């Protein structure tokens, strides 16, 4: 019997079993998402987003709010500070 050019498949590492699952999941959850940040004025909503270095995507002057890209942690921090934050 001749030797296989590719070797025994059981001797090769399974890349899907060796890949780090935890960091990939953690990085996905840290990805920013769109949130509506509502304050007592449009300027305040803009300033709150700017204080977190968040990108403002849209402004809604009629409701004193902006749509900003925030991480889940940033959204939680604003909520803890008493700011109205809603998933967009």
PDB file of N, CA and C in Angstrom:
ATOM      1  N   UNK A   1       0.841  -1.178   0.000  1.00  0.00           N
ATOM      2  CA  UNK A   1       0.000   0.000   0.000  1.00  0.00           C
ATOM      3  C   UNK A   1       0.876   1.227   0.000  1.00  0.00           C
ATOM      4  N   UNK A   2       0.561   2.166  -0.909  1.00  0.00           N
ATOM      5  CA  UNK A   2       1.335   3.402  -1.028  1.00  0.00           C
ATOM      6  C   UNK A   2       0.878   4.448  -0.026  1.00  0.00           C
ATOM      7  N   UNK A   3       1.770   5.378   0.245  1.00  0.00           N
ATOM      8  CA  UNK A   3       1.441   6.464   1.171  1.00  0.00           C
ATOM      9  C   UNK A   3       0.553   7.483   0.482  1.00  0.00           C
ATOM     10  N   UNK A   4      -0.394   7.995   1.187  1.00  0.00           N
ATOM     11  CA  UNK A   4      -1.295   9.014   0.665  1.00  0.00           C
ATOM     12  C   UNK A   4      -0.566  10.348   0.577  1.00  0.00           C
ATOM     13  N   UNK A   5      -0.842  11.111  -0.463  1.00  0.00           N
ATOM     14  CA  UNK A   5      -0.243  12.440  -0.607  1.00  0.00           C
ATOM     15  C   UNK A   5      -0.711  13.399   0.484  1.00  0.00           C
ATOM     16  N   UNK A   6      -1.873  13.179   1.001  1.00  0.00           N
ATOM     17  CA  UNK A   6      -2.451  14.093   1.989  1.00  0.00           C
ATOM     18  C   UNK A   6      -2.361  13.569   3.414  1.00  0.00           C
ATOM     19  N   UNK A   7      -1.880  12.378   3.609  1.00  0.00           N
ATOM     20  CA  UNK A   7      -1.785  11.803   4.939  1.00  0.00           C
ATOM     21  C   UNK A   7      -3.137  11.349   5.460  1.00  0.00           C
ATOM     22  N   UNK A   8      -3.116  10.796   6.618  1.00  0.00           N
ATOM     23  CA  UNK A   8      -4.335  10.321   7.261  1.00  0.00           C
ATOM     24  C   UNK A   8      -5.150  11.526   7.733  1.00  0.00           C
ATOM     25  N   UNK A   9      -6.414  11.633   7.339  1.00  0.00           N
ATOM     26  CA  UNK A   9      -7.215  12.797   7.747  1.00  0.00           C
ATOM     27  C   UNK A   9      -7.374  12.904   9.260  1.00  0.00           C
ATOM     28  N   UNK A  10      -7.220  11.803   9.974  1.00  0.00           N
ATOM     29  CA  UNK A  10      -7.358  11.844  11.431  1.00  0.00           C
ATOM     30  C   UNK A  10      -6.108  12.416  12.113  1.00  0.00           C
ATOM     31  N   UNK A  11      -4.996  12.498  11.363  1.00  0.00           N
ATOM     32  CA  UNK A  11      -3.761  13.052  11.916  1.00  0.00           C
ATOM     33  C   UNK A  11      -3.689  14.573  11.777  1.00  0.00           C
ATOM     34  N   UNK A  12      -4.577  15.170  10.982  1.00  0.00           N
ATOM     35  CA  UNK A  12      -4.555  16.618  10.765  1.00  0.00           C
ATOM     36  C   UNK A  12      -5.473  17.309  11.782  1.00  0.00           C
ATOM     37  N   UNK A  13      -5.064  18.479  12.259  1.00  0.00           N
ATOM     38  CA  UNK A  13      -5.925  19.182  13.219  1.00  0.00           C
ATOM     39  C   UNK A  13      -7.208  19.661  12.563  1.00  0.00           C
ATOM     40  N   UNK A  14      -8.271  19.633  13.328  1.00  0.00           N
ATOM     41  CA  UNK A  14      -9.556  20.139  12.861  1.00  0.00           C
ATOM     42  C   UNK A  14      -9.598  21.625  13.168  1.00  0.00           C
ATOM     43  N   UNK A  15      -9.506  22.447  12.158  1.00  0.00           N
ATOM     44  CA  UNK A  15      -9.473  23.888  12.364  1.00  0.00           C
ATOM     45  C   UNK A  15     -10.753  24.413  13.004  1.00  0.00           C
ATOM     46  N   UNK A  16     -11.873  23.799  12.651  1.00  0.00           N
ATOM     47  CA  UNK A  16     -13.123  24.274  13.233  1.00  0.00           C
ATOM     48  C   UNK A  16     -13.201  23.968  14.729  1.00  0.00           C
ATOM     49  N   UNK A  17     -12.485  22.974  15.192  1.00  0.00           N
ATOM     50  CA  UNK A  17     -12.479  22.661  16.617  1.00  0.00           C
ATOM     51  C   UNK A  17     -11.446  23.495  17.379  1.00  0.00           C
ATOM     52  N   UNK A  18     -10.433  23.983  16.658  1.00  0.00           N
ATOM     53  CA  UNK A  18      -9.369  24.724  17.305  1.00  0.00           C
ATOM     54  C   UNK A  18      -9.583  26.233  17.281  1.00  0.00           C
ATOM     55  N   UNK A  19     -10.541  26.724  16.476  1.00  0.00           N
ATOM     56  CA  UNK A  19     -10.736  28.164  16.370  1.00  0.00           C
ATOM     57  C   UNK A  19     -11.358  28.708  17.650  1.00  0.00           C
ATOM     58  N   UNK A  20     -10.935  29.898  18.067  1.00  0.00           N
ATOM     59  CA  UNK A  20     -11.465  30.479  19.306  1.00  0.00           C
ATOM     60  C   UNK A  20     -12.882  30.990  19.101  1.00  0.00           C
ATOM     61  N   UNK A  21     -13.818  30.374  19.773  1.00  0.00           N
ATOM     62  CA  UNK A  21     -15.219  30.777  19.638  1.00  0.00           C
ATOM     63  C   UNK A  21     -15.509  31.981  20.516  1.00  0.00           C
ATOM     64  N   UNK A  22     -14.997  32.019  21.723  1.00  0.00           N
ATOM     65  CA  UNK A  22     -15.285  33.101  22.661  1.00  0.00           C
ATOM     66  C   UNK A  22     -14.974  34.480  22.132  1.00  0.00           C
ATOM     67  N   UNK A  23     -13.747  34.763  21.668  1.00  0.00           N
ATOM     68  CA  UNK A  23     -13.434  36.101  21.183  1.00  0.00           C
ATOM     69  C   UNK A  23     -14.282  36.531  20.002  1.00  0.00           C
ATOM     70  N   UNK A  24     -14.624  35.608  19.112  1.00  0.00           N
ATOM     71  CA  UNK A  24     -15.450  35.979  17.963  1.00  0.00           C
ATOM     72  C   UNK A  24     -16.826  36.420  18.423  1.00  0.00           C
ATOM     73  N   UNK A  25     -17.400  35.713  19.368  1.00  0.00           N
ATOM     74  CA  UNK A  25     -18.711  36.082  19.888  1.00  0.00           C
ATOM     75  C   UNK A  25     -18.620  37.405  20.633  1.00  0.00           C
ATOM     76  N   UNK A  26     -17.586  37.585  21.418  1.00  0.00           N
ATOM     77  CA  UNK A  26     -17.434  38.820  22.172  1.00  0.00           C
ATOM     78  C   UNK A  26     -17.292  40.018  21.248  1.00  0.00           C
ATOM     79  N   UNK A  27     -16.535  39.870  20.150  1.00  0.00           N
ATOM     80  CA  UNK A  27     -16.351  41.006  19.255  1.00  0.00           C
ATOM     81  C   UNK A  27     -17.632  41.340  18.517  1.00  0.00           C
ATOM     82  N   UNK A  28     -18.454  40.334  18.216  1.00  0.00           N
ATOM     83  CA  UNK A  28     -19.719  40.613  17.559  1.00  0.00           C
ATOM     84  C   UNK A  28     -20.646  41.389  18.479  1.00  0.00           C
ATOM     85  N   UNK A  29     -20.682  41.051  19.761  1.00  0.00           N
ATOM     86  CA  UNK A  29     -21.578  41.738  20.676  1.00  0.00           C
ATOM     87  C   UNK A  29     -21.099  43.151  20.959  1.00  0.00           C
ATOM     88  N   UNK A  30     -19.816  43.428  20.715  1.00  0.00           N
ATOM     89  CA  UNK A  30     -19.277  44.765  20.936  1.00  0.00           C
ATOM     90  C   UNK A  30     -19.484  45.662  19.720  1.00  0.00           C
ATOM     91  N   UNK A  31     -19.974  45.110  18.636  1.00  0.00           N
ATOM     92  CA  UNK A  31     -20.223  45.908  17.447  1.00  0.00           C
ATOM     93  C   UNK A  31     -21.297  46.944  17.745  1.00  0.00           C
ATOM     94  N   UNK A  32     -21.093  48.179  17.271  1.00  0.00           N
ATOM     95  CA  UNK A  32     -22.100  49.198  17.526  1.00  0.00           C
ATOM     96  C   UNK A  32     -23.407  48.902  16.804  1.00  0.00           C
ATOM     97  N   UNK A  33     -24.481  49.356  17.400  1.00  0.00           N
ATOM     98  CA  UNK A  33     -25.810  49.229  16.813  1.00  0.00           C
ATOM     99  C   UNK A  33     -26.459  50.606  16.836  1.00  0.00           C
ATOM    100  N   UNK A  34     -27.552  50.734  16.132  1.00  0.00           N
ATOM    101  CA  UNK A  34     -28.270  52.006  16.067  1.00  0.00           C
ATOM    102  C   UNK A  34     -29.199  52.150  17.263  1.00  0.00           C
ATOM    103  N   UNK A  35     -29.071  53.279  17.953  1.00  0.00           N
ATOM    104  CA  UNK A  35     -29.931  53.596  19.092  1.00  0.00           C
ATOM    105  C   UNK A  35     -30.464  55.014  18.941  1.00  0.00           C
ATOM    106  N   UNK A  36     -31.681  55.235  19.412  1.00  0.00           N
ATOM    107  CA  UNK A  36     -32.243  56.580  19.503  1.00  0.00           C
ATOM    108  C   UNK A  36     -31.900  57.106  20.879  1.00  0.00           C
ATOM    109  N   UNK A  37     -31.238  58.258  20.908  1.00  0.00           N
ATOM    110  CA  UNK A  37     -30.843  58.906  22.161  1.00  0.00           C
ATOM    111  C   UNK A  37     -31.681  60.175  22.275  1.00  0.00           C
ATOM    112  N   UNK A  38     -32.566  60.216  23.283  1.00  0.00           N
ATOM    113  CA  UNK A  38     -33.482  61.338  23.457  1.00  0.00           C
ATOM    114  C   UNK A  38     -33.111  62.111  24.716  1.00  0.00           C
ATOM    115  N   UNK A  39     -33.013  63.437  24.586  1.00  0.00           N
ATOM    116  CA  UNK A  39     -32.623  64.285  25.715  1.00  0.00           C
ATOM    117  C   UNK A  39     -33.613  65.449  25.827  1.00  0.00           C
ATOM    118  N   UNK A  40     -33.267  66.434  26.654  1.00  0.00           N
ATOM    119  CA  UNK A  40     -34.163  67.580  26.833  1.00  0.00           C
ATOM    120  C   UNK A  40     -34.065  68.573  25.676  1.00  0.00           C
ATOM    121  N   UNK A  41     -33.066  68.413  24.807  1.00  0.00           N
ATOM    122  CA  UNK A  41     -32.948  69.226  23.596  1.00  0.00           C
ATOM    123  C   UNK A  41     -32.133  68.451  22.564  1.00  0.00           C
ATOM    124  N   UNK A  42     -32.253  68.876  21.315  1.00  0.00           N
ATOM    125  CA  UNK A  42     -31.468  68.235  20.262  1.00  0.00           C
ATOM    126  C   UNK A  42     -29.978  68.439  20.516  1.00  0.00           C
ATOM    127  N   UNK A  43     -29.617  69.629  20.980  1.00  0.00           N
ATOM    128  CA  UNK A  43     -28.200  69.908  21.272  1.00  0.00           C
ATOM    129  C   UNK A  43     -27.678  68.984  22.374  1.00  0.00           C
ATOM    130  N   UNK A  44     -28.497  68.722  23.380  1.00  0.00           N
ATOM    131  CA  UNK A  44     -28.090  67.812  24.458  1.00  0.00           C
ATOM    132  C   UNK A  44     -27.925  66.391  23.949  1.00  0.00           C
ATOM    133  N   UNK A  45     -28.838  65.956  23.095  1.00  0.00           N
ATOM    134  CA  UNK A  45     -28.736  64.606  22.525  1.00  0.00           C
ATOM    135  C   UNK A  45     -27.458  64.476  21.707  1.00  0.00           C
ATOM    136  N   UNK A  46     -27.148  65.512  20.901  1.00  0.00           N
ATOM    137  CA  UNK A  46     -25.901  65.511  20.131  1.00  0.00           C
ATOM    138  C   UNK A  46     -24.692  65.452  21.053  1.00  0.00           C
ATOM    139  N   UNK A  47     -24.722  66.264  22.123  1.00  0.00           N
ATOM    140  CA  UNK A  47     -23.595  66.320  23.064  1.00  0.00           C
ATOM    141  C   UNK A  47     -23.399  64.988  23.780  1.00  0.00           C
ATOM    142  N   UNK A  48     -24.494  64.327  24.137  1.00  0.00           N
ATOM    143  CA  UNK A  48     -24.381  63.015  24.791  1.00  0.00           C
ATOM    144  C   UNK A  48     -23.705  62.011  23.864  1.00  0.00           C
ATOM    145  N   UNK A  49     -24.105  61.992  22.609  1.00  0.00           N
ATOM    146  CA  UNK A  49     -23.478  61.080  21.646  1.00  0.00           C
ATOM    147  C   UNK A  49     -22.006  61.441  21.466  1.00  0.00           C
ATOM    148  N   UNK A  50     -21.721  62.730  21.355  1.00  0.00           N
ATOM    149  CA  UNK A  50     -20.335  63.173  21.171  1.00  0.00           C
ATOM    150  C   UNK A  50     -19.470  62.821  22.375  1.00  0.00           C
ATOM    151  N   UNK A  51     -20.055  62.856  23.570  1.00  0.00           N
ATOM    152  CA  UNK A  51     -19.280  62.533  24.770  1.00  0.00           C
ATOM    153  C   UNK A  51     -18.813  61.085  24.777  1.00  0.00           C
ATOM    154  N   UNK A  52     -19.486  60.252  23.993  1.00  0.00           N
ATOM    155  CA  UNK A  52     -19.116  58.831  23.890  1.00  0.00           C
ATOM    156  C   UNK A  52     -18.364  58.533  22.591  1.00  0.00           C
ATOM    157  N   UNK A  53     -18.024  59.579  21.843  1.00  0.00           N
ATOM    158  CA  UNK A  53     -17.389  59.418  20.524  1.00  0.00           C
ATOM    159  C   UNK A  53     -18.244  58.554  19.602  1.00  0.00           C
ATOM    160  N   UNK A  54     -19.564  58.691  19.721  1.00  0.00           N
ATOM    161  CA  UNK A  54     -20.490  57.912  18.906  1.00  0.00           C
ATOM    162  C   UNK A  54     -20.834  58.690  17.639  1.00  0.00           C
ATOM    163  N   UNK A  55     -20.973  57.972  16.548  1.00  0.00           N
ATOM    164  CA  UNK A  55     -21.349  58.586  15.276  1.00  0.00           C
ATOM    165  C   UNK A  55     -22.844  58.893  15.289  1.00  0.00           C
ATOM    166  N   UNK A  56     -23.202  60.152  15.037  1.00  0.00           N
ATOM    167  CA  UNK A  56     -24.603  60.540  14.909  1.00  0.00           C
ATOM    168  C   UNK A  56     -25.011  60.317  13.459  1.00  0.00           C
ATOM    169  N   UNK A  57     -26.038  59.505  13.255  1.00  0.00           N
ATOM    170  CA  UNK A  57     -26.478  59.141  11.914  1.00  0.00           C
ATOM    171  C   UNK A  57     -27.659  59.976  11.439  1.00  0.00           C
ATOM    172  N   UNK A  58     -28.533  60.340  12.362  1.00  0.00           N
ATOM    173  CA  UNK A  58     -29.719  61.132  12.026  1.00  0.00           C
ATOM    174  C   UNK A  58     -30.078  62.009  13.212  1.00  0.00           C
ATOM    175  N   UNK A  59     -30.826  63.075  12.929  1.00  0.00           N
ATOM    176  CA  UNK A  59     -31.312  63.965  13.980  1.00  0.00           C
ATOM    177  C   UNK A  59     -32.819  64.096  13.862  1.00  0.00           C
ATOM    178  N   UNK A  60     -33.497  64.112  15.001  1.00  0.00           N
ATOM    179  CA  UNK A  60     -34.947  64.278  15.058  1.00  0.00           C
ATOM    180  C   UNK A  60     -35.262  65.411  16.025  1.00  0.00           C
ATOM    181  N   UNK A  61     -35.215  66.636  15.499  1.00  0.00           N
ATOM    182  CA  UNK A  61     -35.448  67.806  16.328  1.00  0.00           C
ATOM    183  C   UNK A  61     -36.819  67.830  16.972  1.00  0.00           C
ATOM    184  N   UNK A  62     -37.807  67.278  16.324  1.00  0.00           N
ATOM    185  CA  UNK A  62     -39.184  67.297  16.839  1.00  0.00           C
ATOM    186  C   UNK A  62     -39.309  66.536  18.158  1.00  0.00           C
ATOM    187  N   UNK A  63     -38.431  65.544  18.365  1.00  0.00           N
ATOM    188  CA  UNK A  63     -38.471  64.785  19.624  1.00  0.00           C
ATOM    189  C   UNK A  63     -37.171  64.923  20.420  1.00  0.00           C
ATOM    190  N   UNK A  64     -36.335  65.907  20.035  1.00  0.00           N
ATOM    191  CA  UNK A  64     -35.066  66.157  20.740  1.00  0.00           C
ATOM    192  C   UNK A  64     -34.218  64.891  20.847  1.00  0.00           C
ATOM    193  N   UNK A  65     -33.999  64.254  19.699  1.00  0.00           N
ATOM    194  CA  UNK A  65     -33.279  62.973  19.704  1.00  0.00           C
ATOM    195  C   UNK A  65     -32.360  62.860  18.502  1.00  0.00           C
ATOM    196  N   UNK A  66     -31.386  61.974  18.639  1.00  0.00           N
ATOM    197  CA  UNK A  66     -30.506  61.594  17.534  1.00  0.00           C
ATOM    198  C   UNK A  66     -30.470  60.077  17.447  1.00  0.00           C
ATOM    199  N   UNK A  67     -30.135  59.599  16.277  1.00  0.00           N
ATOM    200  CA  UNK A  67     -29.824  58.180  16.101  1.00  0.00           C
ATOM    201  C   UNK A  67     -28.308  58.097  16.078  1.00  0.00           C
ATOM    202  N   UNK A  68     -27.760  57.280  16.957  1.00  0.00           N
ATOM    203  CA  UNK A  68     -26.314  57.156  17.073  1.00  0.00           C
ATOM    204  C   UNK A  68     -25.910  55.695  17.086  1.00  0.00           C
ATOM    205  N   UNK A  69     -24.694  55.438  16.642  1.00  0.00           N
ATOM    206  CA  UNK A  69     -24.128  54.092  16.723  1.00  0.00           C
ATOM    207  C   UNK A  69     -23.466  53.958  18.082  1.00  0.00           C
ATOM    208  N   UNK A  70     -24.004  53.058  18.904  1.00  0.00           N
ATOM    209  CA  UNK A  70     -23.493  52.833  20.254  1.00  0.00           C
ATOM    210  C   UNK A  70     -23.240  51.356  20.476  1.00  0.00           C
ATOM    211  N   UNK A  71     -22.294  51.063  21.335  1.00  0.00           N
ATOM    212  CA  UNK A  71     -22.146  49.682  21.806  1.00  0.00           C
ATOM    213  C   UNK A  71     -23.216  49.451  22.864  1.00  0.00           C
ATOM    214  N   UNK A  72     -23.448  48.213  23.209  1.00  0.00           N
ATOM    215  CA  UNK A  72     -24.419  47.899  24.256  1.00  0.00           C
ATOM    216  C   UNK A  72     -24.006  48.546  25.579  1.00  0.00           C
ATOM    217  N   UNK A  73     -22.709  48.587  25.861  1.00  0.00           N
ATOM    218  CA  UNK A  73     -22.207  49.203  27.087  1.00  0.00           C
ATOM    219  C   UNK A  73     -22.444  50.704  27.117  1.00  0.00           C
ATOM    220  N   UNK A  74     -22.255  51.374  25.981  1.00  0.00           N
ATOM    221  CA  UNK A  74     -22.511  52.809  25.913  1.00  0.00           C
ATOM    222  C   UNK A  74     -23.988  53.104  26.125  1.00  0.00           C
ATOM    223  N   UNK A  75     -24.853  52.309  25.500  1.00  0.00           N
ATOM    224  CA  UNK A  75     -26.295  52.489  25.668  1.00  0.00           C
ATOM    225  C   UNK A  75     -26.690  52.289  27.129  1.00  0.00           C
ATOM    226  N   UNK A  76     -26.125  51.275  27.768  1.00  0.00           N
ATOM    227  CA  UNK A  76     -26.426  51.012  29.172  1.00  0.00           C
ATOM    228  C   UNK A  76     -25.956  52.161  30.062  1.00  0.00           C
ATOM    229  N   UNK A  77     -24.789  52.718  29.758  1.00  0.00           N
ATOM    230  CA  UNK A  77     -24.268  53.837  30.558  1.00  0.00           C
ATOM    231  C   UNK A  77     -25.183  55.050  30.458  1.00  0.00           C
ATOM    232  N   UNK A  78     -25.688  55.323  29.264  1.00  0.00           N
ATOM    233  CA  UNK A  78     -26.618  56.444  29.110  1.00  0.00           C
ATOM    234  C   UNK A  78     -27.911  56.188  29.876  1.00  0.00           C
ATOM    235  N   UNK A  79     -28.416  54.970  29.786  1.00  0.00           N
ATOM    236  CA  UNK A  79     -29.649  54.633  30.520  1.00  0.00           C
ATOM    237  C   UNK A  79     -29.451  54.797  32.024  1.00  0.00           C
ATOM    238  N   UNK A  80     -28.301  54.347  32.528  1.00  0.00           N
ATOM    239  CA  UNK A  80     -28.014  54.470  33.965  1.00  0.00           C
ATOM    240  C   UNK A  80     -27.949  55.934  34.397  1.00  0.00           C
ATOM    241  N   UNK A  81     -27.583  56.813  33.451  1.00  0.00           N
ATOM    242  CA  UNK A  81     -27.516  58.245  33.742  1.00  0.00           C
ATOM    243  C   UNK A  81     -28.882  58.915  33.586  1.00  0.00           C
ATOM    244  N   UNK A  82     -29.905  58.132  33.273  1.00  0.00           N
ATOM    245  CA  UNK A  82     -31.263  58.674  33.173  1.00  0.00           C
ATOM    246  C   UNK A  82     -31.649  59.167  31.797  1.00  0.00           C
ATOM    247  N   UNK A  83     -30.847  58.846  30.783  1.00  0.00           N
ATOM    248  CA  UNK A  83     -31.146  59.275  29.410  1.00  0.00           C
ATOM    249  C   UNK A  83     -32.062  58.235  28.767  1.00  0.00           C
ATOM    250  N   UNK A  84     -33.020  58.719  27.972  1.00  0.00           N
ATOM    251  CA  UNK A  84     -33.882  57.813  27.214  1.00  0.00           C
ATOM    252  C   UNK A  84     -33.113  57.264  26.031  1.00  0.00           C
ATOM    253  N   UNK A  85     -32.915  55.962  25.991  1.00  0.00           N
ATOM    254  CA  UNK A  85     -32.192  55.293  24.916  1.00  0.00           C
ATOM    255  C   UNK A  85     -33.036  54.121  24.443  1.00  0.00           C
ATOM    256  N   UNK A  86     -33.283  54.081  23.130  1.00  0.00           N
ATOM    257  CA  UNK A  86     -34.119  53.042  22.557  1.00  0.00           C
ATOM    258  C   UNK A  86     -33.397  52.388  21.387  1.00  0.00           C
ATOM    259  N   UNK A  87     -33.517  51.078  21.263  1.00  0.00           N
ATOM    260  CA  UNK A  87     -32.962  50.389  20.098  1.00  0.00           C
ATOM    261  C   UNK A  87     -33.706  50.872  18.873  1.00  0.00           C
ATOM    262  N   UNK A  88     -32.968  51.161  17.804  1.00  0.00           N
ATOM    263  CA  UNK A  88     -33.589  51.666  16.570  1.00  0.00           C
ATOM    264  C   UNK A  88     -33.947  50.504  15.681  1.00  0.00           C
TER     265      UNK A  88
END
